[in-house]
CSV table of C-alpha atoms in Angstrom, one decimal:
chain,number,residue,atom,x,y,z
A,1,MET,CA,-44.2,-9.8,-7.3
A,2,THR,CA,-41.9,-12.0,-9.4
A,3,LYS,CA,-39.0,-13.4,-7.4
A,4,ILE,CA,-35.6,-12.1,-8.6
A,5,PRO,CA,-33.4,-15.0,-9.8
A,6,THR,CA,-30.8,-15.6,-7.1
A,7,VAL,CA,-27.3,-17.1,-7.2
A,8,GLY,CA,-25.2,-18.5,-4.4
A,9,PHE,CA,-21.4,-18.4,-4.7
A,10,ILE,CA,-18.5,-20.3,-3.2
A,11,SER,CA,-15.1,-18.8,-4.0
A,12,LEU,CA,-12.0,-21.0,-3.3
A,13,GLY,CA,-8.3,-20.6,-3.9
A,14,CYS,CA,-5.9,-17.7,-4.4
A,15,PRO,CA,-6.5,-14.0,-4.9
A,16,LYS,CA,-6.5,-14.4,-8.7
A,17,ALA,CA,-9.4,-16.8,-8.3
A,18,LEU,CA,-11.1,-14.3,-6.0
A,19,VAL,CA,-10.8,-11.6,-8.7
A,20,ASP,CA,-12.5,-14.0,-11.1
A,21,SER,CA,-15.3,-14.5,-8.6
A,22,GLU,CA,-15.7,-10.7,-8.2
A,23,ARG,CA,-16.0,-10.3,-12.0
A,24,ILE,CA,-18.6,-13.0,-12.2
A,25,LEU,CA,-20.6,-11.5,-9.3
A,26,THR,CA,-20.3,-8.0,-10.8
A,27,GLN,CA,-21.7,-9.2,-14.1
A,28,LEU,CA,-24.6,-11.1,-12.4
A,29,ARG,CA,-25.5,-8.1,-10.4
A,30,THR,CA,-25.3,-5.9,-13.5
A,31,GLU,CA,-27.8,-8.2,-15.1
A,32,GLY,CA,-30.1,-8.0,-12.2
A,33,TYR,CA,-29.5,-11.2,-10.4
A,34,ASP,CA,-29.5,-11.3,-6.6
A,35,ILE,CA,-26.7,-12.9,-4.7
A,36,SER,CA,-27.4,-15.2,-1.7
A,37,ALA,CA,-25.1,-16.1,1.2
A,38,THR,CA,-27.1,-19.3,1.9
A,39,TYR,CA,-27.9,-22.4,-0.1
A,40,LYS,CA,-31.6,-22.4,0.7
A,41,ASP,CA,-32.2,-18.9,-0.7
A,42,ALA,CA,-30.3,-19.5,-3.9
A,43,ASP,CA,-31.8,-20.8,-7.2
A,44,LEU,CA,-28.4,-22.3,-8.2
A,45,VAL,CA,-24.9,-22.2,-6.9
A,46,ILE,CA,-21.6,-21.4,-8.6
A,47,VAL,CA,-18.4,-23.0,-7.2
A,48,ASN,CA,-15.1,-21.4,-8.2
A,49,THR,CA,-12.6,-24.1,-7.6
A,50,CYS,CA,-8.9,-24.4,-6.9
A,51,GLY,CA,-6.8,-27.3,-8.4
A,52,PHE,CA,-3.3,-26.4,-7.4
A,53,ILE,CA,-2.5,-29.0,-4.8
A,54,ASP,CA,-4.2,-32.2,-3.7
A,55,ALA,CA,-5.6,-30.6,-0.5
A,56,ALA,CA,-7.2,-27.8,-2.7
A,57,VAL,CA,-8.6,-30.4,-5.1
A,58,ALA,CA,-10.2,-32.3,-2.2
A,59,GLU,CA,-11.7,-29.1,-0.7
A,60,SER,CA,-13.1,-28.1,-4.1
A,61,LEU,CA,-14.7,-31.5,-4.7
A,62,ASP,CA,-16.1,-31.5,-1.2
A,63,SER,CA,-17.6,-28.0,-1.7
A,64,ILE,CA,-19.2,-29.1,-5.0
A,65,GLY,CA,-20.7,-32.1,-3.2
A,66,GLU,CA,-22.0,-29.9,-0.4
A,67,ALA,CA,-23.6,-27.4,-2.8
A,68,LEU,CA,-25.3,-30.3,-4.7
A,69,ALA,CA,-26.6,-31.8,-1.4
A,70,GLU,CA,-27.9,-28.5,-0.1
A,71,ASN,CA,-29.1,-26.9,-3.3
A,72,GLY,CA,-29.0,-29.3,-6.2
A,73,LYS,CA,-28.1,-26.9,-9.0
A,74,VAL,CA,-24.4,-26.3,-9.4
A,75,ILE,CA,-22.2,-24.7,-12.0
A,76,VAL,CA,-18.4,-25.3,-11.5
A,77,THR,CA,-15.7,-23.0,-12.7
A,78,GLY,CA,-12.1,-22.3,-11.9
A,79,CYS,CA,-8.8,-24.1,-12.1
A,80,LEU,CA,-10.1,-27.5,-11.3
A,81,GLY,CA,-12.5,-27.1,-14.2
A,82,ALA,CA,-9.6,-28.1,-16.5
A,83,ARG,CA,-10.1,-31.6,-15.1
A,84,GLU,CA,-13.8,-31.9,-16.0
A,85,ASP,CA,-13.7,-35.7,-16.2
A,86,GLU,CA,-12.5,-35.9,-12.6
A,87,ILE,CA,-15.3,-33.6,-11.4
A,88,ARG,CA,-18.0,-35.4,-13.3
A,89,ALA,CA,-16.8,-38.8,-12.1
A,90,ARG,CA,-17.4,-37.6,-8.6
A,91,HIS,CA,-20.3,-35.3,-9.2
A,92,PRO,CA,-22.1,-36.2,-12.5
A,93,GLN,CA,-25.1,-34.0,-11.5
A,94,VAL,CA,-23.3,-30.6,-12.0
A,95,LEU,CA,-24.9,-28.4,-14.6
A,96,LYS,CA,-21.8,-27.1,-16.3
A,97,VAL,CA,-18.0,-27.2,-15.8
A,98,THR,CA,-15.7,-24.4,-17.2
A,99,GLY,CA,-12.0,-23.7,-16.7
A,100,ALA,CA,-10.5,-20.6,-15.1
A,101,HIS,CA,-11.2,-17.0,-16.1
A,102,ALA,CA,-14.3,-18.2,-18.1
A,103,LEU,CA,-16.6,-15.3,-17.4
A,104,GLU,CA,-18.7,-15.5,-20.5
A,105,GLU,CA,-19.1,-19.3,-20.2
A,106,VAL,CA,-20.3,-19.0,-16.6
A,107,ILE,CA,-22.7,-16.2,-17.3
A,108,SER,CA,-24.0,-18.1,-20.4
A,109,SER,CA,-24.6,-21.2,-18.2
A,110,VAL,CA,-26.5,-19.1,-15.6
A,111,HIS,CA,-28.7,-17.7,-18.4
A,112,GLU,CA,-29.4,-21.2,-19.6
A,113,HIS,CA,-30.3,-22.7,-16.2
A,114,LEU,CA,-31.7,-19.6,-14.5
A,115,PRO,CA,-33.1,-17.2,-17.1
A,116,GLN,CA,-33.4,-13.6,-16.1
A,117,ARG,CA,-37.0,-12.5,-15.6
A,118,HIS,CA,-36.7,-8.8,-14.8
A,119,ASP,CA,-35.3,-5.6,-16.1
A,120,PRO,CA,-31.5,-5.6,-15.3
A,121,PHE,CA,-31.5,-1.8,-15.0
A,122,THR,CA,-33.5,-2.2,-11.7
A,123,SER,CA,-30.3,-3.6,-10.1
A,124,LEU,CA,-27.6,-1.1,-9.1
A,125,VAL,CA,-24.0,-2.1,-9.1
A,126,PRO,CA,-21.3,0.2,-7.6
A,127,PRO,CA,-18.8,1.5,-10.0
A,128,GLN,CA,-16.0,-0.6,-8.5
A,129,GLY,CA,-18.1,-3.8,-9.1
A,130,ILE,CA,-18.9,-6.5,-6.6
A,131,LYS,CA,-16.0,-7.1,-4.2
A,132,LEU,CA,-15.5,-10.0,-1.8
A,133,THR,CA,-12.8,-8.1,0.1
A,134,PRO,CA,-13.4,-5.5,2.7
A,135,GLU,CA,-14.2,-2.0,1.3
A,136,HIS,CA,-10.7,-0.6,2.2
A,137,TYR,CA,-8.6,-3.0,0.1
A,138,ALA,CA,-8.9,-4.8,-3.2
A,139,TYR,CA,-7.0,-7.2,-5.4
A,140,LEU,CA,-6.1,-5.9,-8.9
A,141,LYS,CA,-5.4,-8.7,-11.4
A,142,ILE,CA,-3.3,-7.5,-14.3
A,143,SER,CA,-2.9,-10.7,-16.3
A,144,GLU,CA,-3.9,-14.3,-16.7
A,145,GLY,CA,-1.7,-17.4,-17.2
A,146,CYS,CA,2.0,-17.9,-17.2
A,147,ASN,CA,4.8,-18.7,-19.7
A,148,HIS,CA,6.9,-20.6,-17.3
A,149,ARG,CA,6.9,-24.4,-16.9
A,150,CYS,CA,7.9,-24.9,-13.3
A,151,THR,CA,7.9,-28.7,-12.8
A,152,PHE,CA,5.9,-28.6,-9.6
A,153,CYS,CA,3.1,-26.4,-11.1
A,154,ILE,CA,0.2,-27.0,-13.4
A,155,ILE,CA,-1.1,-23.5,-13.6
A,156,PRO,CA,-0.3,-23.1,-17.4
A,157,SER,CA,-2.3,-26.2,-18.2
A,158,MET,CA,-5.3,-24.7,-16.3
A,159,ARG,CA,-4.9,-21.0,-17.1
A,160,GLY,CA,-2.8,-21.0,-20.2
A,161,ASP,CA,0.1,-18.8,-21.3
A,162,LEU,CA,0.5,-15.2,-20.2
A,163,VAL,CA,-2.3,-12.8,-21.3
A,164,SER,CA,-1.8,-9.3,-20.0
A,165,ARG,CA,-4.5,-6.6,-19.7
A,166,PRO,CA,-3.6,-3.4,-21.5
A,167,ILE,CA,-2.3,-0.8,-19.1
A,168,ASP,CA,-5.1,1.7,-19.7
A,169,ASP,CA,-7.7,-1.0,-18.8
A,170,VAL,CA,-5.9,-1.8,-15.6
A,171,MET,CA,-5.5,1.8,-14.7
A,172,ARG,CA,-9.2,2.6,-15.3
A,173,GLU,CA,-10.1,-0.2,-12.8
A,174,ALA,CA,-7.6,1.0,-10.3
A,175,GLU,CA,-8.9,4.5,-10.5
A,176,ARG,CA,-12.4,3.4,-10.0
A,177,LEU,CA,-11.4,1.4,-6.9
A,178,ALA,CA,-9.5,4.4,-5.5
A,179,ASN,CA,-12.4,6.7,-6.1
A,180,ALA,CA,-14.7,4.2,-4.4
A,181,GLY,CA,-12.6,4.5,-1.2
A,182,VAL,CA,-10.2,1.6,-1.5
A,183,LYS,CA,-7.1,2.5,0.5
A,184,GLU,CA,-4.8,-0.4,-0.7
A,185,LEU,CA,-4.4,-2.2,-4.0
A,186,LEU,CA,-2.8,-5.6,-4.1
A,187,VAL,CA,-1.5,-6.3,-7.5
A,188,VAL,CA,-1.8,-10.0,-8.4
A,189,SER,CA,-1.2,-12.3,-11.4
A,190,GLN,CA,0.7,-15.6,-12.0
A,191,ASP,CA,3.8,-13.6,-13.0
A,192,THR,CA,3.5,-9.9,-12.2
A,193,SER,CA,6.9,-8.9,-13.4
A,194,ALA,CA,6.3,-10.4,-16.9
A,195,TYR,CA,3.4,-8.1,-17.3
A,196,GLY,CA,3.0,-6.8,-20.9
A,197,LEU,CA,5.5,-9.3,-22.5
A,198,ASP,CA,2.8,-10.9,-24.6
A,199,LEU,CA,1.7,-7.5,-25.8
A,200,LYS,CA,5.2,-6.5,-26.7
A,201,TYR,CA,4.9,-3.7,-24.0
A,202,GLN,CA,2.6,-1.8,-26.3
A,203,ASN,CA,1.9,1.8,-25.3
A,204,ARG,CA,-1.5,3.1,-24.5
A,205,ASP,CA,-3.0,6.5,-23.7
A,206,TRP,CA,-3.6,7.2,-20.0
A,207,LYS,CA,-4.5,10.6,-18.8
A,208,GLY,CA,-3.2,12.3,-22.0
A,209,ARG,CA,0.2,10.5,-22.0
A,210,LEU,CA,1.5,7.3,-23.6
A,211,VAL,CA,2.5,4.6,-21.0
A,212,ASN,CA,3.9,1.2,-21.8
A,213,THR,CA,2.2,-2.0,-20.8
A,214,ARG,CA,5.1,-2.9,-18.6
A,215,PHE,CA,5.8,-3.8,-15.0
A,216,TYR,CA,7.7,-0.6,-14.2
A,217,ASP,CA,5.3,1.7,-16.0
A,218,LEU,CA,2.4,0.1,-14.2
A,219,ALA,CA,4.0,0.6,-10.8
A,220,GLU,CA,4.8,4.2,-11.6
A,221,ALA,CA,1.2,4.9,-12.8
A,222,LEU,CA,-0.4,3.2,-9.8
A,223,GLY,CA,1.9,5.2,-7.6
A,224,ASP,CA,0.1,8.4,-8.8
A,225,LEU,CA,-3.2,7.3,-7.2
A,226,GLY,CA,-2.1,8.3,-3.7
A,227,ILE,CA,-3.0,5.0,-2.1
A,228,TRP,CA,-1.1,1.9,-0.9
A,229,VAL,CA,0.1,-0.3,-3.8
A,230,ARG,CA,1.5,-3.7,-2.9
A,231,MET,CA,3.2,-6.0,-5.5
A,232,HIS,CA,2.7,-9.8,-5.3
A,233,TYR,CA,3.9,-12.8,-7.2
A,234,VAL,CA,7.0,-11.0,-8.7
A,235,TYR,CA,9.3,-13.3,-10.6
A,236,PRO,CA,12.9,-12.3,-10.0
A,237,TYR,CA,13.7,-10.9,-13.5
A,238,PRO,CA,16.6,-8.4,-13.7
A,239,HIS,CA,14.2,-5.5,-14.5
A,240,VAL,CA,12.6,-5.9,-11.1
A,241,ASP,CA,15.6,-3.9,-9.8
A,242,ASP,CA,14.3,-0.8,-11.6
A,243,VAL,CA,11.1,-0.7,-9.4
A,244,ILE,CA,13.0,-0.6,-6.1
A,245,PRO,CA,13.7,3.2,-6.4
A,246,LEU,CA,9.9,3.8,-6.7
A,247,MET,CA,9.6,2.1,-3.3
A,248,ALA,CA,12.4,4.2,-1.9
A,249,ASP,CA,10.6,7.3,-3.1
A,250,GLY,CA,7.3,6.3,-1.5
A,251,LYS,CA,5.4,5.8,-4.9
A,252,ILE,CA,4.5,2.2,-4.1
A,253,LEU,CA,4.8,0.2,-0.9
A,254,PRO,CA,8.3,-1.0,0.0
A,255,TYR,CA,7.2,-4.6,-0.2
A,256,LEU,CA,8.2,-7.3,-2.6
A,257,ASP,CA,6.6,-10.7,-2.8
A,258,ILE,CA,9.1,-12.8,-4.7
A,259,PRO,CA,8.9,-16.6,-4.6
A,260,PHE,CA,12.4,-17.9,-4.6
A,261,GLN,CA,11.2,-21.5,-3.9
A,262,HIS,CA,14.7,-22.8,-3.0
A,263,ALA,CA,18.3,-21.9,-2.7
A,264,ASN,CA,20.2,-24.9,-4.1
A,265,SER,CA,21.1,-24.5,-7.8
A,266,ARG,CA,20.5,-28.2,-8.6
A,267,ILE,CA,17.0,-28.2,-7.0
A,268,LEU,CA,16.2,-24.9,-8.7
A,269,LYS,CA,17.2,-26.5,-12.0
A,270,LEU,CA,14.9,-29.5,-11.3
A,271,MET,CA,12.1,-27.1,-10.5
A,272,LYS,CA,12.9,-25.1,-13.7
A,273,ARG,CA,13.3,-22.0,-11.6
A,274,PRO,CA,15.7,-19.2,-12.4
A,275,ALA,CA,18.8,-17.8,-10.7
A,276,ALA,CA,21.2,-19.1,-8.1
A,277,SER,CA,21.1,-18.3,-4.4
A,278,GLN,CA,24.3,-16.2,-4.6
A,279,ASN,CA,22.7,-14.0,-7.3
A,280,ASN,CA,19.6,-13.6,-5.2
A,281,LEU,CA,21.6,-12.7,-2.1
A,282,GLU,CA,23.5,-10.0,-4.0
A,283,ARG,CA,20.3,-8.6,-5.3
A,284,ILE,CA,18.7,-8.6,-1.9
A,285,LYS,CA,21.7,-6.7,-0.6
A,286,ALA,CA,21.3,-4.2,-3.5
A,287,TRP,CA,17.6,-3.8,-2.9
A,288,ARG,CA,18.1,-3.0,0.8
A,289,ALA,CA,20.9,-0.5,-0.1
A,290,THR,CA,18.5,1.3,-2.4
A,291,CYS,CA,15.4,1.0,-0.1
A,292,PRO,CA,16.4,0.2,3.5
A,293,ASP,CA,12.8,-0.2,4.6
A,294,ILE,CA,11.9,-2.8,2.0
A,295,THR,CA,10.0,-5.8,3.2
A,296,LEU,CA,10.8,-9.0,1.4
A,297,ARG,CA,8.3,-11.9,1.4
A,298,SER,CA,9.0,-15.2,-0.3
A,299,THR,CA,7.7,-18.8,-0.4
A,300,PHE,CA,9.7,-22.0,-0.5
A,301,ILE,CA,9.2,-25.7,-1.0
A,302,VAL,CA,11.0,-28.3,1.1
A,303,GLY,CA,11.2,-32.0,0.4
A,304,PHE,CA,11.2,-31.6,-3.4
A,305,PRO,CA,12.1,-34.9,-5.1
A,306,GLY,CA,15.8,-35.5,-4.8
A,307,GLU,CA,16.4,-32.9,-2.1
A,308,THR,CA,19.3,-34.1,0.1
A,309,GLU,CA,20.0,-33.2,3.7
A,310,GLN,CA,22.9,-31.1,2.5
A,311,GLU,CA,20.7,-29.2,0.0
A,312,PHE,CA,18.1,-28.6,2.7
A,313,GLU,CA,20.9,-27.3,5.0
A,314,GLN,CA,22.0,-25.0,2.2
A,315,LEU,CA,18.4,-23.6,2.1
A,316,LEU,CA,18.6,-22.9,5.9
A,317,ASP,CA,22.0,-21.2,5.4
A,318,PHE,CA,20.4,-19.0,2.6
A,319,MET,CA,17.6,-18.0,5.0
A,320,SER,CA,20.1,-17.0,7.6
A,321,GLU,CA,22.0,-14.8,5.2
A,322,ALA,CA,19.0,-13.4,3.3
A,323,GLN,CA,17.1,-12.4,6.5
A,324,LEU,CA,13.8,-12.3,4.7
A,325,ASP,CA,10.9,-10.6,6.6
A,326,ARG,CA,7.9,-12.7,5.7
A,327,VAL,CA,8.1,-16.3,4.6
A,328,GLY,CA,5.8,-19.1,3.7
A,329,CYS,CA,6.8,-22.7,3.2
A,330,PHE,CA,5.2,-25.9,1.9
A,331,ALA,CA,6.2,-29.5,2.1
A,332,TYR,CA,6.3,-30.8,-1.5
A,333,SER,CA,3.0,-32.4,-2.5
A,334,PRO,CA,2.5,-34.2,-5.8
A,335,VAL,CA,0.0,-32.4,-8.1
A,336,LYS,CA,-1.8,-34.4,-10.8
A,337,GLY,CA,-0.2,-33.5,-14.1
A,338,ALA,CA,3.0,-32.0,-12.8
A,339,VAL,CA,6.3,-33.0,-14.4
A,340,ALA,CA,7.9,-33.2,-10.9
A,341,ASN,CA,5.8,-36.3,-10.2
A,342,ASP,CA,8.1,-38.3,-12.5
A,343,LEU,CA,11.3,-37.2,-10.8
A,344,PRO,CA,13.3,-39.9,-8.9
A,345,ASP,CA,14.3,-40.1,-5.3
A,346,LEU,CA,11.1,-39.0,-3.6
A,347,VAL,CA,11.6,-37.7,-0.1
A,348,PRO,CA,9.6,-39.7,2.5
A,349,GLU,CA,6.6,-37.8,4.0
A,350,GLU,CA,8.0,-38.0,7.5
A,351,ILE,CA,11.3,-36.3,6.4
A,352,LYS,CA,9.3,-33.7,4.5
A,353,GLN,CA,7.3,-32.7,7.5
A,354,GLU,CA,10.4,-32.7,9.7
A,355,ARG,CA,12.2,-30.3,7.3
A,356,LEU,CA,9.1,-28.1,7.1
A,357,SER,CA,9.1,-27.8,10.9
A,358,LEU,CA,12.8,-27.1,11.1
A,359,PHE,CA,12.4,-24.5,8.3
A,360,MET,CA,9.5,-22.7,10.0
A,361,ALA,CA,11.3,-22.7,13.4
A,362,HIS,CA,14.4,-21.3,11.8
A,363,GLN,CA,12.5,-18.5,10.0
A,364,ALA,CA,10.5,-17.7,13.1
A,365,GLU,CA,13.7,-16.7,14.9
A,366,ILE,CA,14.7,-14.5,12.0
A,367,SER,CA,11.2,-12.9,11.8
A,368,ALA,CA,11.2,-12.3,15.6
A,369,ALA,CA,14.6,-10.6,15.5
A,370,ARG,CA,13.7,-8.4,12.5
A,371,LEU,CA,10.4,-7.4,14.2
A,372,GLN,CA,12.2,-6.6,17.4
A,373,LYS,CA,14.4,-4.1,15.5
A,374,ARG,CA,11.2,-2.2,14.6
A,375,VAL,CA,10.1,-1.7,18.3
A,376,GLY,CA,10.3,2.0,19.1
A,377,ARG,CA,9.7,3.1,15.6
A,378,ILE,CA,6.7,5.2,14.6
A,379,GLU,CA,4.9,3.7,11.6
A,380,THR,CA,1.7,4.3,9.6
A,381,VAL,CA,-0.8,1.4,9.8
A,382,LEU,CA,-4.1,0.7,8.1
A,383,ILE,CA,-7.0,-0.4,10.3
A,384,ASP,CA,-8.5,-3.8,9.2
A,385,GLU,CA,-10.8,-4.5,12.2
A,386,VAL,CA,-12.1,-2.9,15.4
A,387,VAL,CA,-12.9,-5.4,18.2
A,388,GLU,CA,-13.8,-5.1,21.9
A,389,GLU,CA,-10.1,-5.0,22.9
A,390,GLY,CA,-9.0,-2.4,20.4
A,391,ALA,CA,-8.0,-2.2,16.7
A,392,VAL,CA,-6.3,-4.7,14.4
A,393,ALA,CA,-4.1,-3.1,11.8
A,394,ARG,CA,-1.5,-3.8,9.2
A,395,SER,CA,1.7,-2.0,8.5
A,396,LYS,CA,3.3,-1.4,5.1
A,397,SER,CA,5.1,-4.7,5.7
A,398,ASP,CA,2.0,-6.7,6.0
A,399,ALA,CA,-0.3,-8.0,3.3
A,400,PRO,CA,-3.8,-9.2,4.4
A,401,GLU,CA,-4.4,-12.9,5.3
A,402,ILE,CA,-0.7,-14.0,4.8
A,403,ASP,CA,1.4,-11.6,6.9
A,404,GLY,CA,1.4,-10.3,10.5
A,405,GLN,CA,-0.8,-7.7,12.2
A,406,VAL,CA,-0.4,-4.7,14.4
A,407,PHE,CA,-2.6,-4.7,17.6
A,408,ILE,CA,-3.6,-1.3,19.1
A,409,ASP,CA,-5.1,-1.9,22.6
A,410,GLY,CA,-8.0,0.3,23.5
A,411,ALA,CA,-8.4,2.0,20.2
A,412,THR,CA,-12.0,1.2,19.8
A,413,HIS,CA,-12.9,4.6,18.4
A,414,LEU,CA,-11.0,4.0,15.1
A,415,LYS,CA,-12.8,2.9,11.9
A,416,VAL,CA,-11.9,0.2,9.4
A,417,GLY,CA,-9.9,1.8,6.6
A,418,ASP,CA,-8.4,4.6,8.8
A,419,PHE,CA,-4.7,5.3,8.5
A,420,VAL,CA,-3.1,6.1,11.8
A,421,ASP,CA,0.4,6.5,13.2
A,422,VAL,CA,1.5,4.2,16.0
A,423,GLU,CA,4.6,3.8,18.1
A,424,LEU,CA,5.6,0.1,18.1
A,425,GLU,CA,6.1,-1.2,21.6
A,426,GLU,CA,6.2,-5.0,21.5
A,427,ALA,CA,6.8,-7.8,19.1
A,428,ASP,CA,6.6,-11.6,18.9
A,429,ASP,CA,7.5,-14.0,16.1
A,430,TYR,CA,5.1,-12.5,13.6
A,431,ASP,CA,3.0,-9.6,15.1
A,432,LEU,CA,3.5,-6.2,16.6
A,433,TRP,CA,1.7,-4.2,19.3
A,434,GLY,CA,1.6,-0.4,19.3
A,435,ARG,CA,0.1,2.7,20.8
A,436,LEU,CA,-1.5,5.6,19.0
A,437,ILE,CA,0.5,8.7,18.5
C-alpha cells in the first residue's frame, strides 16, 4: 500500500497565527495529506513563525533549527517570514519561506516538495475544518493586517494593511463551528473594531437579510448563534460604545479586550496610540453603567523609551482608578524594524524590570479585590478540563490561556464543554473556586 504523504506542523505565536495554521492544516487534510505529531513520522515539517518581539523571533529560529535537525525538510511561514534573509542566514537549508496568511504559497510548496500520491477524496475533513483548539472553543479570525502604525509594532510590515472578510463569509464559518459543537467563539484580528472599514462596510446577504460588514453588525449576528462570543483586540474607537448594550442584553459575552498600552498622553503620542487616560476613564465608567457585569481586559507596556518615573506613576494611578479586571503587561523590548527603536532616552533594563514587577504587584491587588467581590455569586462556567481532583472551568470573565480559571473540587463526573452553574466560594489574585449548584 502506498504511504500517504505526511506533514508535521509547528504553530507558534498568537491566536491569529493559530487560525492561519488551522487553515493550512484543513487544506492539507482536504487534499488527503496526513498530519503527524512527530518529526520521525513526517515527510516534511511546516513551521508557522512569530516575529513580533525578540523572544518570539529566537523561539521561531530555534524551532526551525530543531525541525531541520530532526526531519530535514522544512517550509517556513508566518510573520517572521517577512524577514526571509534573516531566516536563510541562520538556516539556509529551508525549502521555502513565505510571509503571514500565505495559504496558497504554503500549499503550493507542499505540492512541490511532497507531491500528493493518492485520491484526496479518501480523506475526510470535518465541516469545521482542522482545529488546534479543544473541540468546545475556537478562534474566529475576521480580518488580516492593520492600518495603524504604532511605533512599537511591526505587524503592518509583516501582515499588511487591514483586509476584512465579508460578513457572510465570517458568519458561515461561525455557523459551521457552532453546528459542530463549539460552545465559545473568540473573535480575533489585529484590529477587531476596524472590521469592514476597508470594504466600506458593504452589506451582504445573511439568512435572507442584508447585514453590514461592520463591528456592531457582526457582534449582533454572532449573538444569534446561541453560544458564547468573546471579543478580542478591540481598538478603542468611539463606536465600540455601541456594542456594550449587546453585552448587557446577553447577546455576546460582557467581556472587552481593549489594549490601552499606557495612560500618559505624551507616551501614548510617542506610541502613536489614540485617546487620553481621562477619556478612557470616562468611557470605562459609561461602559460599566450600561453593563455592570462587564469584564475589562487590557495590556500595557512599561519602560517605553522616554518613560519617566512620574509618567510610570501616572500609569499606576490610572490602574487604581480604572479597576480593570484582567491585565497583561510587558517591559518594552526593541523589535527589529520598529520606529520606536530610534526614540531617545532608552530606559535601562533594570528599571524596566523593576517597573514591570511594581505594575504586576499593583494590578494583582486590584484583581484580588475584584474577584473577592464575586465570592458568593452564582455564575455559569464552561468546563475546560476534568482532572483527578475535579473540574477546571472558565467564567464569562475568562478567556482561555490568558485569564483566570474556576476550580470545582470533586466534580469529576463533568465533561469538557459542559456549561454548569457554580456558587463561587473562594478567590485568590487571579482564580476562583466554586461548588456545583
